[in-house]
Amino acid sequence: MWKMVLFYLPDWKVFMQGFIAFVVPYVLSRFFKWIHHSKEDEGK
């Protein structure tokens, strides 16, 4: 059973590429939004 399931899963390198392609830009955008909001709070 598990060998059949693992056969259909992509290699771990594909998961790493997907992680880099989707998660890293999301984290960067959240980080820059947080910096932007913190600068706005300093001005008040």
PDB file of C-alpha atoms in Angstrom:
ATOM      1  CA  MET A   1       0.000   0.000   0.000  1.00  0.00           C
ATOM      2  CA  TRP A   2       2.620   2.568   1.060  1.00  0.00           C
ATOM      3  CA  LYS A   3       4.896   1.746  -1.866  1.00  0.00           C
ATOM      4  CA  MET A   4       2.037   2.514  -4.244  1.00  0.00           C
ATOM      5  CA  VAL A   5       1.296   5.817  -2.484  1.00  0.00           C
ATOM      6  CA  LEU A   6       4.969   6.829  -2.440  1.00  0.00           C
ATOM      7  CA  PHE A   7       5.235   6.013  -6.131  1.00  0.00           C
ATOM      8  CA  TYR A   8       2.687   8.734  -6.947  1.00  0.00           C
ATOM      9  CA  LEU A   9       4.245  11.351  -4.670  1.00  0.00           C
ATOM     10  CA  PRO A  10       6.893  13.563  -6.281  1.00  0.00           C
ATOM     11  CA  ASP A  11      10.480  13.641  -5.117  1.00  0.00           C
ATOM     12  CA  TRP A  12      11.383  15.753  -2.080  1.00  0.00           C
ATOM     13  CA  LYS A  13      13.166  18.225  -4.379  1.00  0.00           C
ATOM     14  CA  VAL A  14       9.824  18.996  -6.018  1.00  0.00           C
ATOM     15  CA  PHE A  15       8.321  19.728  -2.605  1.00  0.00           C
ATOM     16  CA  MET A  16      11.238  22.052  -1.824  1.00  0.00           C
ATOM     17  CA  GLN A  17      10.764  23.894  -5.118  1.00  0.00           C
ATOM     18  CA  GLY A  18       7.064  24.272  -4.408  1.00  0.00           C
ATOM     19  CA  PHE A  19       7.818  25.507  -0.908  1.00  0.00           C
ATOM     20  CA  ILE A  20      10.260  28.089  -2.248  1.00  0.00           C
ATOM     21  CA  ALA A  21       7.916  29.159  -5.055  1.00  0.00           C
ATOM     22  CA  PHE A  22       4.816  29.663  -2.865  1.00  0.00           C
ATOM     23  CA  VAL A  23       5.782  30.109   0.779  1.00  0.00           C
ATOM     24  CA  VAL A  24       8.839  32.370   0.495  1.00  0.00           C
ATOM     25  CA  PRO A  25       7.076  35.145  -1.503  1.00  0.00           C
ATOM     26  CA  TYR A  26       4.149  34.980   0.938  1.00  0.00           C
ATOM     27  CA  VAL A  27       6.483  35.331   3.934  1.00  0.00           C
ATOM     28  CA  LEU A  28       8.326  38.219   2.285  1.00  0.00           C
ATOM     29  CA  SER A  29       5.083  40.061   1.507  1.00  0.00           C
ATOM     30  CA  ARG A  30       3.867  39.631   5.100  1.00  0.00           C
ATOM     31  CA  PHE A  31       7.256  40.856   6.368  1.00  0.00           C
ATOM     32  CA  PHE A  32       7.148  44.011   4.247  1.00  0.00           C
ATOM     33  CA  LYS A  33       3.528  44.674   5.244  1.00  0.00           C
ATOM     34  CA  TRP A  34       4.601  44.391   8.895  1.00  0.00           C
ATOM     35  CA  ILE A  35       7.470  46.849   8.318  1.00  0.00           C
ATOM     36  CA  HIS A  36       5.091  49.252   6.579  1.00  0.00           C
ATOM     37  CA  HIS A  37       2.584  49.101   9.453  1.00  0.00           C
ATOM     38  CA  SER A  38       5.296  49.514  12.071  1.00  0.00           C
ATOM     39  CA  LYS A  39       6.554  52.656  10.319  1.00  0.00           C
ATOM     40  CA  GLU A  40       3.004  54.031  10.240  1.00  0.00           C
ATOM     41  CA  ASP A  41       2.644  53.384  13.976  1.00  0.00           C
ATOM     42  CA  GLU A  42       5.873  55.280  14.722  1.00  0.00           C
ATOM     43  CA  GLY A  43       4.496  58.399  13.023  1.00  0.00           C
ATOM     44  CA  LYS A  44       1.472  58.499  15.318  1.00  0.00           C
TER      45      LYS A  44
END
